[in-house]
Coordinates of C-alpha atoms in Angstrom, one line a residue:
Chain R
M1 CA 0.0 0.0 0.0
T2 CA 1.1 3.5 -0.6
R3 CA 1.6 6.0 2.2
T4 CA -1.5 7.8 3.4
G5 CA -1.7 11.4 2.1
E6 CA 0.0 10.3 -1.1
L7 CA -1.8 11.5 -4.3
A8 CA -3.8 8.9 -6.3
I9 CA -2.8 10.7 -9.5
D10 CA 0.1 13.1 -9.8
V11 CA 0.7 14.5 -13.3
C12 CA 3.2 17.3 -13.9
G13 CA 4.0 19.1 -17.1
L14 CA 2.0 16.7 -19.3
R15 CA 2.1 17.2 -23.0
K16 CA 0.9 15.0 -25.9
V17 CA 1.5 15.8 -29.5
Y18 CA 0.3 13.4 -32.2
R19 CA 2.6 13.6 -35.2
G20 CA 1.4 12.9 -38.6
R21 CA 0.7 14.7 -41.8
R22 CA -0.7 17.4 -39.5
E23 CA 0.6 17.8 -36.1
V24 CA -2.1 17.7 -33.4
V25 CA -1.5 19.0 -29.9
A26 CA -3.9 17.0 -27.8
V27 CA -2.5 18.2 -24.5
A28 CA -0.5 21.4 -24.5
E29 CA 0.5 21.7 -20.9
L30 CA -1.3 20.2 -17.9
D31 CA -0.8 19.5 -14.2
L32 CA -3.3 17.2 -12.5
Q33 CA -3.3 16.2 -8.9
V34 CA -6.1 13.9 -7.6
E35 CA -6.3 13.2 -3.9
R36 CA -7.1 9.8 -2.5
G37 CA -10.7 9.3 -1.8
E38 CA -12.1 12.1 -4.0
V39 CA -14.2 12.1 -7.2
F40 CA -12.4 14.3 -9.6
G41 CA -14.1 15.5 -12.8
L42 CA -12.4 16.5 -16.1
L43 CA -14.7 18.8 -18.1
G44 CA -14.2 20.3 -21.5
P45 CA -15.5 20.6 -25.0
N46 CA -15.0 17.9 -27.6
G47 CA -11.4 17.7 -28.6
A48 CA -10.2 19.5 -25.4
G49 CA -7.8 16.7 -24.5
K50 CA -9.8 15.0 -21.8
T51 CA -9.8 11.5 -23.2
T52 CA -6.1 11.8 -24.1
T53 CA -5.3 12.9 -20.5
V54 CA -7.3 10.0 -19.1
E55 CA -5.7 7.5 -21.4
I56 CA -2.3 8.6 -20.5
C57 CA -3.2 8.1 -16.8
E58 CA -4.5 4.6 -17.7
G59 CA -1.2 3.8 -19.4
L60 CA -2.8 3.4 -22.8
V61 CA -1.1 6.3 -24.4
E62 CA 2.5 7.5 -24.0
P63 CA 2.9 11.1 -23.1
T64 CA 5.2 13.3 -25.3
A65 CA 6.5 14.9 -22.1
G66 CA 5.7 15.1 -18.5
D67 CA 5.8 13.0 -15.3
V68 CA 2.9 10.7 -14.6
R69 CA 2.5 8.9 -11.2
I70 CA -0.4 6.7 -10.6
L71 CA -0.8 5.5 -7.0
G72 CA 2.8 6.6 -6.5
R73 CA 4.2 4.6 -9.4
R74 CA 5.3 5.4 -12.9
W75 CA 4.0 3.4 -15.9
S76 CA 7.5 2.7 -17.0
D77 CA 8.4 1.1 -13.6
D78 CA 5.9 -1.7 -13.2
P79 CA 2.8 -1.5 -15.3
R80 CA 1.3 -4.7 -13.9
A81 CA 1.5 -3.4 -10.3
I82 CA -0.5 -0.3 -11.4
R83 CA -3.0 -2.3 -13.4
Q84 CA -3.8 -4.5 -10.4
R85 CA -4.9 -1.5 -8.4
I86 CA -6.9 0.4 -11.0
G87 CA -10.2 -0.1 -12.8
V88 CA -10.9 1.3 -16.2
S89 CA -14.2 1.9 -18.1
L90 CA -13.3 3.0 -21.6
Q91 CA -15.4 5.4 -23.6
E92 CA -18.1 3.4 -25.3
T93 CA -17.5 3.3 -29.1
R94 CA -19.8 0.8 -30.6
P95 CA -21.8 -2.2 -29.5
D96 CA -19.9 -5.5 -29.3
A97 CA -21.5 -8.5 -30.9
R98 CA -21.4 -10.6 -27.8
Y99 CA -23.5 -8.2 -25.7
G100 CA -25.2 -6.3 -28.5
Q101 CA -28.6 -7.3 -27.1
L102 CA -28.0 -5.2 -24.0
S103 CA -29.4 -1.7 -23.9
G104 CA -27.0 1.3 -23.7
G105 CA -27.6 1.5 -20.0
Q106 CA -27.0 -2.1 -19.3
R107 CA -23.8 -2.0 -21.4
Q108 CA -22.5 1.0 -19.5
R109 CA -23.3 -0.6 -16.1
L110 CA -21.6 -3.8 -17.3
A111 CA -18.5 -1.8 -18.4
V112 CA -18.4 -0.1 -14.9
A113 CA -19.0 -3.5 -13.2
T114 CA -16.0 -5.0 -15.0
A115 CA -13.9 -2.0 -14.1
L116 CA -14.9 -2.6 -10.4
A117 CA -14.4 -6.4 -10.6
G118 CA -10.7 -6.3 -9.5
R119 CA -11.5 -4.3 -6.4
P120 CA -9.5 -1.3 -7.6
E121 CA -8.4 1.6 -5.5
L122 CA -8.6 4.0 -8.4
L123 CA -11.4 4.1 -11.0
F124 CA -11.2 5.7 -14.4
L125 CA -14.6 6.5 -16.0
D126 CA -14.5 8.1 -19.5
E127 CA -17.9 9.6 -20.2
P128 CA -19.7 6.9 -18.3
T129 CA -23.2 8.2 -18.8
T130 CA -23.0 9.5 -22.3
G131 CA -26.2 8.4 -24.2
L132 CA -27.9 7.1 -21.1
D133 CA -31.5 7.8 -20.0
P134 CA -31.9 9.6 -16.7
Q135 CA -32.7 6.5 -14.7
S136 CA -29.5 4.7 -15.9
R137 CA -27.5 7.8 -15.2
R138 CA -28.7 8.0 -11.7
S139 CA -28.1 4.4 -11.0
L140 CA -24.5 4.8 -12.3
W141 CA -24.1 7.8 -10.0
E142 CA -25.1 5.6 -7.1
V143 CA -22.4 3.1 -8.0
V144 CA -19.8 5.9 -8.1
R145 CA -21.0 7.3 -4.8
S146 CA -20.8 3.9 -3.0
F147 CA -17.3 3.3 -4.4
R148 CA -16.2 6.6 -3.1
A149 CA -17.9 5.9 0.3
A150 CA -15.8 2.8 0.5
G151 CA -12.6 4.8 0.1
G152 CA -12.1 4.7 -3.6
T153 CA -10.8 7.4 -5.8
V154 CA -12.4 8.3 -9.2
L155 CA -11.2 10.2 -12.2
L156 CA -14.1 10.8 -14.6
T157 CA -14.8 12.8 -17.7
T158 CA -18.3 14.0 -18.6
H159 CA -20.3 16.3 -20.8
Y160 CA -23.0 16.8 -18.3
M161 CA -22.7 19.7 -15.9
D162 CA -25.4 18.5 -13.6
E163 CA -23.5 15.2 -13.3
A164 CA -20.3 17.0 -12.5
A165 CA -22.0 19.2 -10.0
V166 CA -23.6 16.4 -8.0
L167 CA -20.9 13.8 -8.3
C168 CA -17.5 15.5 -8.2
D169 CA -15.6 16.8 -5.2
R170 CA -13.4 18.8 -7.5
L171 CA -13.4 19.7 -11.1
M172 CA -11.0 20.8 -13.8
I173 CA -12.2 22.5 -16.9
V174 CA -9.8 22.0 -19.8
D175 CA -9.8 23.5 -23.3
H176 CA -7.3 23.3 -26.1
G177 CA -5.2 20.9 -23.9
R178 CA -4.8 23.4 -21.0
Q179 CA -6.4 23.9 -17.6
I180 CA -8.7 26.9 -17.6
A181 CA -10.3 26.4 -14.2
L182 CA -9.9 24.2 -11.1
G183 CA -11.9 23.9 -7.9
T184 CA -15.0 22.5 -6.2
P185 CA -18.2 23.0 -8.1
R186 CA -19.2 25.6 -5.5
E187 CA -15.9 27.5 -6.0
L188 CA -16.2 27.5 -9.7
I189 CA -19.8 28.8 -9.7
A190 CA -18.7 31.5 -7.2
S191 CA -15.9 32.5 -9.5
L192 CA -18.4 34.0 -11.8
G193 CA -18.9 36.7 -9.2
A194 CA -22.7 36.5 -9.2
G195 CA -25.1 33.9 -8.1
H196 CA -28.1 34.4 -10.4
V197 CA -29.1 34.5 -14.0
V198 CA -32.1 36.6 -15.1
E199 CA -33.6 35.9 -18.6
L200 CA -36.2 38.1 -20.3
E201 CA -37.7 37.2 -23.6
A202 CA -39.7 39.3 -26.1
A203 CA -40.3 38.7 -29.8
G204 CA -38.1 41.2 -31.8
L205 CA -36.0 42.1 -28.8
A206 CA -32.7 41.5 -30.5
G207 CA -32.9 44.6 -32.7
R208 CA -34.5 46.9 -30.2
V209 CA -32.9 46.6 -26.8
D210 CA -29.9 48.8 -25.8
L211 CA -27.4 46.2 -24.5
G212 CA -25.1 49.0 -23.3
R213 CA -27.9 50.3 -21.0
V214 CA -28.4 46.8 -19.6
A215 CA -24.7 46.4 -18.9
G216 CA -24.7 49.8 -17.2
T217 CA -27.5 48.9 -14.9
E218 CA -26.3 48.6 -11.3
G219 CA -26.0 45.0 -10.1
V220 CA -25.6 43.5 -13.6
V221 CA -22.3 41.6 -13.8
E222 CA -22.6 40.3 -17.4
C223 CA -25.2 40.4 -20.1
E224 CA -25.8 39.0 -23.5
L225 CA -28.5 38.5 -26.1
V226 CA -29.2 34.9 -27.1
G227 CA -31.7 35.3 -30.0
D228 CA -34.6 37.3 -28.6
R229 CA -33.6 36.4 -25.0
L230 CA -31.7 38.8 -22.8
V231 CA -29.6 36.9 -20.4
A232 CA -28.0 38.8 -17.5
T233 CA -25.8 37.5 -14.7
V234 CA -26.7 39.4 -11.5
E235 CA -25.9 39.4 -7.8
R236 CA -29.3 40.3 -6.4
P237 CA -32.2 39.5 -8.8
H238 CA -34.9 41.3 -6.6
R239 CA -33.0 44.6 -7.1
V240 CA -32.2 44.3 -10.7
V241 CA -35.3 42.7 -12.2
P242 CA -37.4 46.0 -12.0
D243 CA -34.7 47.9 -13.8
L244 CA -34.4 45.3 -16.5
L245 CA -38.2 45.2 -16.9
R246 CA -38.2 49.0 -17.4
I247 CA -35.6 48.6 -20.2
V248 CA -37.6 46.0 -22.0
E249 CA -40.8 48.0 -21.5
A250 CA -39.1 51.0 -23.2
T251 CA -38.8 49.0 -26.4
G252 CA -42.6 48.8 -26.6
L253 CA -42.5 45.1 -27.1
P254 CA -44.7 42.8 -25.0
L255 CA -42.8 40.6 -22.6
D256 CA -43.1 36.9 -23.5
G257 CA -41.2 35.4 -20.5
L258 CA -39.2 36.1 -17.4
A259 CA -37.1 33.6 -15.5
T260 CA -34.5 33.7 -12.8
R261 CA -32.3 30.8 -11.7
H262 CA -29.1 30.2 -9.8
T263 CA -25.9 30.2 -11.9
S264 CA -25.0 26.7 -12.9
L265 CA -21.8 25.0 -13.7
E266 CA -22.9 25.2 -17.4
D267 CA -22.8 29.0 -17.1
V268 CA -19.3 28.8 -15.8
F269 CA -18.4 26.5 -18.6
V270 CA -19.9 28.6 -21.3
H271 CA -18.3 31.7 -19.8
L272 CA -14.9 30.1 -19.7
T273 CA -14.8 28.1 -23.0
G274 CA -17.1 30.3 -25.0
R275 CA -18.8 27.2 -26.5
H276 CA -21.8 25.2 -25.5
L277 CA -21.1 21.6 -24.4
R278 CA -22.2 19.2 -27.1
D279 CA -23.1 15.6 -26.5
G280 CA -21.6 13.3 -29.1
Q281 CA -18.5 11.9 -30.5
E282 CA -15.2 12.9 -28.9
A283 CA -12.6 14.0 -31.3
S284 CA -9.6 13.4 -29.0
Chain H
M1 CA -38.1 7.9 -62.7
R2 CA -36.0 11.0 -62.5
A3 CA -32.8 11.1 -64.5
R4 CA -30.9 13.1 -61.9
V5 CA -31.7 10.6 -59.2
L6 CA -30.7 7.7 -61.4
R7 CA -27.4 9.4 -62.3
E8 CA -26.6 10.3 -58.7
V9 CA -27.4 6.8 -57.3
G10 CA -25.5 5.2 -60.2
A11 CA -22.5 7.4 -59.5
M12 CA -22.7 6.5 -55.9
A13 CA -22.6 2.8 -56.7
L14 CA -19.5 3.3 -59.0
R15 CA -17.7 5.4 -56.4
D16 CA -18.5 2.7 -53.7
Y17 CA -16.9 0.1 -56.0
L18 CA -13.8 2.1 -56.6
R19 CA -13.4 2.9 -53.0
T20 CA -13.4 -0.8 -52.1
P21 CA -9.9 -2.0 -53.0
D22 CA -11.1 -5.5 -52.2
A23 CA -13.7 -5.5 -54.9
V24 CA -11.4 -4.1 -57.5
F25 CA -8.8 -6.7 -56.6
W26 CA -11.2 -9.6 -56.9
T27 CA -12.6 -8.4 -60.2
Y28 CA -9.3 -7.5 -61.9
G29 CA -6.3 -8.7 -59.9
F30 CA -7.5 -12.1 -58.9
P31 CA -8.5 -13.5 -62.3
L32 CA -5.4 -12.1 -64.0
I33 CA -3.1 -13.6 -61.3
M34 CA -5.0 -16.9 -61.7
A35 CA -4.6 -16.8 -65.4
L36 CA -0.9 -16.1 -65.1
V37 CA -0.1 -18.7 -62.5
L38 CA -2.2 -21.5 -64.0
G39 CA -0.8 -20.5 -67.4
L40 CA 2.7 -21.1 -66.0
A41 CA 1.7 -24.4 -64.6
F42 CA -0.4 -25.8 -67.5
G43 CA 0.2 -23.5 -70.4
E44 CA 3.2 -24.7 -72.4
R45 CA 2.0 -28.2 -72.8
G46 CA 3.2 -28.7 -76.4
A47 CA 6.7 -27.6 -75.7
Q48 CA 7.0 -29.7 -72.5
P49 CA 8.6 -33.1 -72.8
S50 CA 6.9 -36.1 -71.2
R51 CA 8.8 -37.2 -68.1
V52 CA 9.3 -40.9 -67.9
A53 CA 11.1 -42.9 -65.2
V54 CA 12.7 -46.2 -66.2
V55 CA 12.7 -48.5 -63.2
A56 CA 15.9 -49.7 -61.8
G57 CA 16.7 -53.1 -63.2
A58 CA 15.7 -52.0 -66.7
E59 CA 18.7 -49.9 -67.3
V60 CA 19.2 -51.7 -70.6
L61 CA 15.9 -50.2 -71.8
H62 CA 17.1 -46.8 -70.7
A63 CA 20.3 -47.1 -72.8
Q64 CA 18.3 -48.3 -75.8
L65 CA 15.7 -45.5 -75.6
E66 CA 18.0 -42.6 -74.8
P67 CA 19.5 -42.1 -78.3
V68 CA 16.1 -42.1 -80.0
A69 CA 14.0 -40.4 -77.4
G70 CA 14.5 -36.9 -78.8
D71 CA 13.2 -33.8 -77.1
A72 CA 9.7 -35.1 -76.6
V73 CA 10.6 -37.7 -74.0
Q74 CA 12.7 -37.1 -71.0
I75 CA 14.0 -40.3 -69.5
E76 CA 15.6 -41.0 -66.1
I77 CA 16.2 -44.0 -63.9
D78 CA 14.5 -44.4 -60.5
T79 CA 13.6 -47.3 -58.2
A80 CA 10.3 -48.9 -58.9
E81 CA 8.8 -47.8 -55.6
R82 CA 9.9 -44.2 -56.0
A83 CA 8.8 -44.1 -59.6
Q84 CA 5.4 -45.3 -58.6
R85 CA 5.0 -42.7 -56.0
R86 CA 6.2 -39.9 -58.3
L87 CA 3.7 -41.0 -60.8
V88 CA 0.9 -40.7 -58.2
L89 CA 2.2 -37.3 -57.1
G90 CA 2.3 -36.1 -60.7
S91 CA 5.9 -35.3 -61.0
I92 CA 6.4 -37.8 -63.8
D93 CA 4.0 -38.8 -66.5
A94 CA 4.8 -42.5 -67.0
V95 CA 6.8 -45.4 -65.6
L96 CA 8.5 -47.8 -68.0
S97 CA 9.6 -51.3 -67.0
G98 CA 10.1 -54.7 -68.6
S99 CA 12.3 -55.0 -71.7
L100 CA 12.4 -53.7 -75.3
D101 CA 10.5 -56.8 -76.5
A102 CA 8.0 -56.8 -73.6
P103 CA 7.7 -53.2 -72.4
V104 CA 5.3 -52.2 -69.6
V105 CA 4.1 -48.6 -69.5
T106 CA 2.4 -47.5 -66.3
I107 CA 0.3 -44.3 -66.5
D108 CA -2.3 -42.4 -64.4
P109 CA -5.2 -42.2 -66.8
S110 CA -6.9 -39.5 -64.7
R111 CA -4.1 -37.1 -65.7
P112 CA -4.5 -35.1 -69.0
D113 CA -0.8 -35.7 -69.9
A114 CA -1.0 -39.5 -69.6
E115 CA -2.1 -40.3 -73.1
L116 CA 0.4 -38.1 -74.7
A117 CA 3.2 -39.7 -72.7
E118 CA 2.0 -43.1 -73.7
L119 CA 1.9 -42.2 -77.4
R120 CA 5.4 -40.6 -77.3
L121 CA 6.8 -43.7 -75.4
E122 CA 5.3 -46.1 -78.0
S123 CA 6.9 -44.1 -80.8
A124 CA 10.2 -44.0 -79.0
L125 CA 10.1 -47.8 -78.4
R126 CA 9.3 -48.3 -82.1
R127 CA 12.3 -46.2 -83.1
A128 CA 14.5 -48.1 -80.6
R129 CA 13.6 -51.4 -82.2
G130 CA 14.1 -50.0 -85.7
E131 CA 10.7 -51.1 -86.8
L132 CA 8.3 -49.3 -88.8
A133 CA 5.4 -51.7 -88.8
D134 CA 4.5 -54.8 -86.9
A135 CA 5.2 -53.1 -83.6
V136 CA 5.3 -54.9 -80.4
Q137 CA 2.5 -53.2 -78.4
P138 CA 3.6 -52.3 -74.9
R139 CA 1.5 -53.5 -72.1
I140 CA -0.3 -50.5 -70.6
E141 CA -1.0 -50.5 -66.9
S142 CA -3.0 -47.8 -65.0
V143 CA -2.6 -46.6 -61.5
D144 CA -6.2 -46.2 -60.6
E145 CA -6.3 -48.1 -57.4
P146 CA -6.6 -46.1 -54.2
G147 CA -3.5 -44.0 -53.7
G148 CA -3.1 -42.9 -57.3
R149 CA -6.4 -41.0 -57.9
Y150 CA -6.9 -37.3 -57.9
I151 CA -8.9 -37.5 -54.7
D152 CA -5.9 -39.2 -53.0
F153 CA -3.7 -36.3 -54.2
L154 CA -6.3 -33.7 -53.3
L155 CA -7.1 -34.7 -49.7
P156 CA -3.7 -33.8 -48.1
G157 CA -4.0 -30.5 -50.1
L158 CA -7.4 -29.8 -48.6
I159 CA -6.0 -30.5 -45.1
G160 CA -3.2 -28.0 -45.8
I161 CA -5.7 -25.4 -47.1
N162 CA -7.8 -26.0 -44.0
L163 CA -4.9 -25.5 -41.6
M164 CA -3.9 -22.4 -43.5
G165 CA -7.4 -21.0 -43.2
A166 CA -7.7 -21.9 -39.5
G167 CA -4.5 -20.2 -38.7
I168 CA -4.5 -17.1 -40.9
Y169 CA -8.2 -16.5 -40.7
G170 CA -9.0 -18.0 -37.3
V171 CA -6.2 -16.1 -35.5
G172 CA -5.7 -13.1 -37.7
Y173 CA -9.3 -12.2 -38.3
N174 CA -10.3 -12.7 -34.7
V175 CA -7.4 -10.6 -33.3
V176 CA -8.1 -7.7 -35.6
Q177 CA -11.8 -7.9 -34.9
M178 CA -11.1 -7.7 -31.2
R179 CA -8.9 -4.7 -31.9
V180 CA -11.5 -3.0 -34.1
K181 CA -14.2 -3.6 -31.4
N182 CA -12.0 -2.2 -28.7
L183 CA -12.0 -5.6 -27.0
L184 CA -8.1 -5.6 -26.9
R185 CA -8.1 -2.3 -25.1
R186 CA -10.4 -3.7 -22.5
I187 CA -8.0 -6.5 -21.9
W188 CA -5.0 -4.1 -22.1
V189 CA -6.3 -2.1 -19.1
T190 CA -6.4 -5.2 -16.9
P191 CA -3.3 -6.9 -15.3
V192 CA -3.2 -9.4 -18.2
G193 CA 0.2 -9.2 -19.9
R194 CA 0.8 -9.1 -23.6
V195 CA 2.7 -12.4 -23.7
E196 CA 0.2 -14.1 -21.5
F197 CA -2.6 -13.0 -23.7
L198 CA -0.9 -14.0 -26.9
V199 CA 0.2 -17.4 -25.6
A200 CA -3.3 -18.2 -24.3
F201 CA -5.1 -17.0 -27.4
L202 CA -2.7 -18.9 -29.8
S203 CA -2.9 -22.1 -27.8
S204 CA -6.7 -22.2 -27.7
R205 CA -6.9 -21.4 -31.4
L206 CA -4.3 -24.1 -32.1
L207 CA -6.4 -26.7 -30.2
L208 CA -9.4 -25.7 -32.3
A209 CA -7.4 -26.2 -35.5
L210 CA -6.3 -29.7 -34.7
L211 CA -9.6 -31.5 -35.1
P212 CA -10.9 -30.5 -38.6
P213 CA -7.9 -32.1 -40.5
F214 CA -8.8 -35.5 -39.0
V215 CA -12.5 -35.0 -39.8
I216 CA -11.5 -34.3 -43.5
L217 CA -9.2 -37.3 -43.5
A218 CA -11.9 -39.6 -42.0
F219 CA -14.4 -38.4 -44.6
G220 CA -12.0 -39.1 -47.4
M221 CA -11.3 -42.5 -46.1
L222 CA -15.0 -43.4 -45.6
A223 CA -16.5 -41.8 -48.7
F224 CA -13.7 -42.4 -51.2
G225 CA -11.5 -45.0 -49.7
V226 CA -8.5 -42.7 -49.6
P227 CA -5.7 -44.9 -48.3
V228 CA -3.7 -43.9 -45.3
A229 CA -0.6 -46.1 -44.8
P230 CA -0.5 -47.9 -41.5
G231 CA 2.1 -46.3 -39.4
A232 CA 1.4 -42.9 -41.1
W233 CA -0.7 -41.5 -38.2
A234 CA 2.2 -40.3 -36.0
A235 CA 3.7 -38.4 -39.0
I236 CA 0.3 -37.0 -39.9
A237 CA -0.4 -35.9 -36.3
V238 CA 3.0 -34.2 -36.0
L239 CA 2.7 -32.5 -39.3
V240 CA -0.8 -31.3 -38.6
L241 CA 0.4 -29.8 -35.2
A242 CA 3.4 -28.2 -36.8
G243 CA 1.2 -26.8 -39.7
A244 CA -1.4 -25.4 -37.3
A245 CA 1.4 -23.7 -35.3
A246 CA 3.0 -22.3 -38.4
F247 CA -0.2 -20.8 -39.8
S248 CA -1.4 -19.6 -36.4
G249 CA 1.9 -17.7 -36.0
F250 CA 1.5 -16.4 -39.5
G251 CA -2.0 -15.2 -38.8
L252 CA -0.9 -13.5 -35.6
L253 CA 1.9 -11.8 -37.5
L254 CA -0.4 -10.4 -40.1
A255 CA -2.8 -9.2 -37.4
S256 CA -0.1 -7.8 -35.1
R257 CA -0.5 -4.2 -36.4
A258 CA -3.5 -4.1 -38.7
R259 CA -6.0 -1.5 -37.4
T260 CA -8.9 -2.4 -39.8
L261 CA -10.3 -5.5 -41.2
E262 CA -9.7 -4.1 -44.7
T263 CA -6.0 -3.8 -44.1
L264 CA -5.9 -7.4 -42.8
S265 CA -7.9 -8.7 -45.7
G266 CA -5.4 -7.1 -48.1
L267 CA -2.5 -8.7 -46.3
M268 CA -4.3 -12.1 -46.3
N269 CA -4.9 -11.9 -50.0
V270 CA -1.3 -11.2 -50.7
V271 CA -0.2 -14.2 -48.5
M272 CA -2.9 -16.8 -49.1
L273 CA -3.4 -16.4 -52.8
P274 CA 0.1 -17.5 -53.9
M275 CA -0.2 -20.5 -51.5
W276 CA -3.6 -21.5 -52.8
L277 CA -2.2 -21.6 -56.3
C278 CA 1.4 -22.7 -55.7
G279 CA 1.2 -24.5 -52.4
G280 CA 0.8 -27.9 -54.0
A281 CA -2.7 -28.3 -52.7
F282 CA -4.7 -28.8 -55.9
F283 CA -2.0 -29.8 -58.4
S284 CA 1.6 -30.8 -58.3
N285 CA 4.2 -28.1 -57.9
D286 CA 6.4 -29.8 -60.4
R287 CA 4.3 -28.3 -63.1
F288 CA 5.9 -24.9 -62.5
P289 CA 9.0 -23.9 -64.6
A290 CA 12.4 -24.6 -63.0
V291 CA 13.0 -20.9 -62.4
L292 CA 9.9 -20.7 -60.2
Q293 CA 10.7 -23.9 -58.2
P294 CA 12.8 -22.1 -55.5
L295 CA 9.9 -19.7 -54.9
V296 CA 7.3 -22.5 -54.9
R297 CA 9.4 -24.6 -52.5
A298 CA 9.7 -21.7 -50.1
L299 CA 6.0 -21.7 -49.4
P300 CA 5.0 -23.1 -46.0
L301 CA 1.9 -24.7 -47.5
T302 CA 4.2 -26.6 -49.9
W303 CA 6.1 -28.1 -47.0
L304 CA 2.9 -29.1 -45.3
T305 CA 1.0 -30.6 -48.3
D306 CA 4.1 -32.4 -49.6
G307 CA 4.8 -33.7 -46.1
L308 CA 1.3 -34.9 -45.6
R309 CA 1.1 -36.5 -49.0
S310 CA 4.3 -38.5 -48.5
A311 CA 3.2 -39.5 -45.0
M312 CA -0.3 -40.7 -46.2
L313 CA 1.3 -42.7 -49.0
G314 CA 3.5 -44.4 -46.4
A315 CA 6.6 -42.9 -48.0
T316 CA 7.7 -41.2 -44.8
D317 CA 7.3 -42.2 -41.2
V318 CA 7.3 -39.8 -38.3
L319 CA 11.1 -39.7 -38.3
A320 CA 11.4 -39.2 -42.0
A321 CA 8.9 -36.3 -41.8
W322 CA 11.3 -34.3 -39.8
P323 CA 12.5 -31.9 -42.5
A324 CA 9.0 -30.6 -43.2
T325 CA 8.1 -30.7 -39.5
A326 CA 11.3 -28.8 -38.6
L327 CA 10.7 -26.2 -41.3
L328 CA 7.1 -25.6 -40.2
L329 CA 8.1 -25.4 -36.5
A330 CA 10.9 -23.0 -37.3
F331 CA 8.4 -20.9 -39.3
A332 CA 6.0 -21.0 -36.4
A333 CA 8.7 -19.9 -34.0
A334 CA 9.9 -17.1 -36.2
T335 CA 6.4 -15.7 -37.0
T336 CA 5.2 -16.0 -33.4
T337 CA 8.2 -14.2 -32.0
L338 CA 8.1 -11.5 -34.6
A339 CA 4.3 -11.1 -34.0
G340 CA 5.0 -10.8 -30.2
R341 CA 7.4 -8.0 -30.9
L342 CA 5.2 -6.1 -33.3
F343 CA 1.9 -6.7 -31.5
R344 CA -0.1 -3.6 -30.6
W345 CA -3.2 -3.6 -28.4
A346 CA -4.7 -0.6 -30.1

């Protein structure tokens, strides 16, 4: 056994370049420290380098540069000793003939079950719930939670912000092969500087509203137009909403909808990466 | 029907064909290669002399025939037993025994060259006697008893083809399919080692390959009365095992790096086609011109089919089968080792 307090995953200065006709930098520069006993999430758009990073940690891909220690050991030292202590559920690619009759949810649960079969200390889950229905996702979350409760460590990648928020102790958001944010879900949301989002919708709003006036309103941290929807990140919605309503009223357009909600991880993600998360094939 | 739709769908079918190298190969490459190889083996019939063995003890006959034989008949001396076997194997066209006054010509009537050889021999015998008419007709004997028929020749060849398929297809195709389906990666992430995996996989495939040859053999014996010399079984078993090992290793080597089934299928065509045609499975390798003989003799399938054929005819016992066995085992060791070095999980 490794000493207590030792990191489950300790990656320093990681870099991975795929050479070919066109050079592809999958991981530009990355440090990753995962404590024992935590569920750590890697988030990022398609092609951000998540899967490459996970596969390097799993010993499936050789890094171009950087030091990788898994449970205190390097892959070059004793791969079998590491393999005996980790469990891996690979990203699902296509149905296998043998268990083609199983549904997507059953297949993913089977994949995670095989990853858990060797009683691992460290579990790698690459997009474990992609393509699953809500019930299957929740039952997989339960598996991860009970594994963590028994002292296990998890590194997972996901496209789902709600999943990351409820499942992960800490998160790293990566894009273009670099870390762009690191922290607990709460810390990341707080980093936006405001806790609420107000959305006002009116047909034809896009051409009529004065976005500069919205941005200048006291209490508005950030604002943008998404179609005919005005989306503002604010600190105290009860103070700001009347002002925003007056601005929309001034356009003479009838208001079609008003909604307020807490800022979510997805807001953080879109703010940081500038792209919406897409569910689908991973390029990396 | 709309012309534009017809044109587009038609163009799609054409593009699909051109983008499938396999289909292009089987429609153009394969028939041309077949024509070339079979042409080499069977093409220049007119120009080829009939090969005749005079059995030992009838050397006088050899001396008498030699000066008058001309280019059409090629005469050599061999022991009666070996000459008989070579006739069965198709490496000679006729066996001559007896004397000038009472010659005996043995041919295999199932072979297309038999009649020509017989006529040429008769004419040579006439010239040797200096007669023009009133010829002494040679006694013609046929080898059509079990052992000399085409089915007897074919059966060891089919066993060879079967072992080649079991090894190259059974191992190669399955390994690449496991790679394509990501199954190899799933094993890779477990504590199973590369060598452990390869040894276990090869061994189980080897076991699977051992039974079919004996089923084919039993079928040939029961349905066609194909003879298997008593005492041949040990040699056959050893050769089957060595052949299975050789072709399993070969299959693994072909599959060690291939990332798609298309790549593998290309490699398999390149390797298996020459062996189908030149491996001595369906017709004797002796038909190929002398310049091609070293190439033909270098094919593992040739070692296996020739070895099995000799063993079944009782010409070689388990000890005498050692050269073929050793070649096959050396080939198995070389391909397996190389495959182990080159093998990639993903």
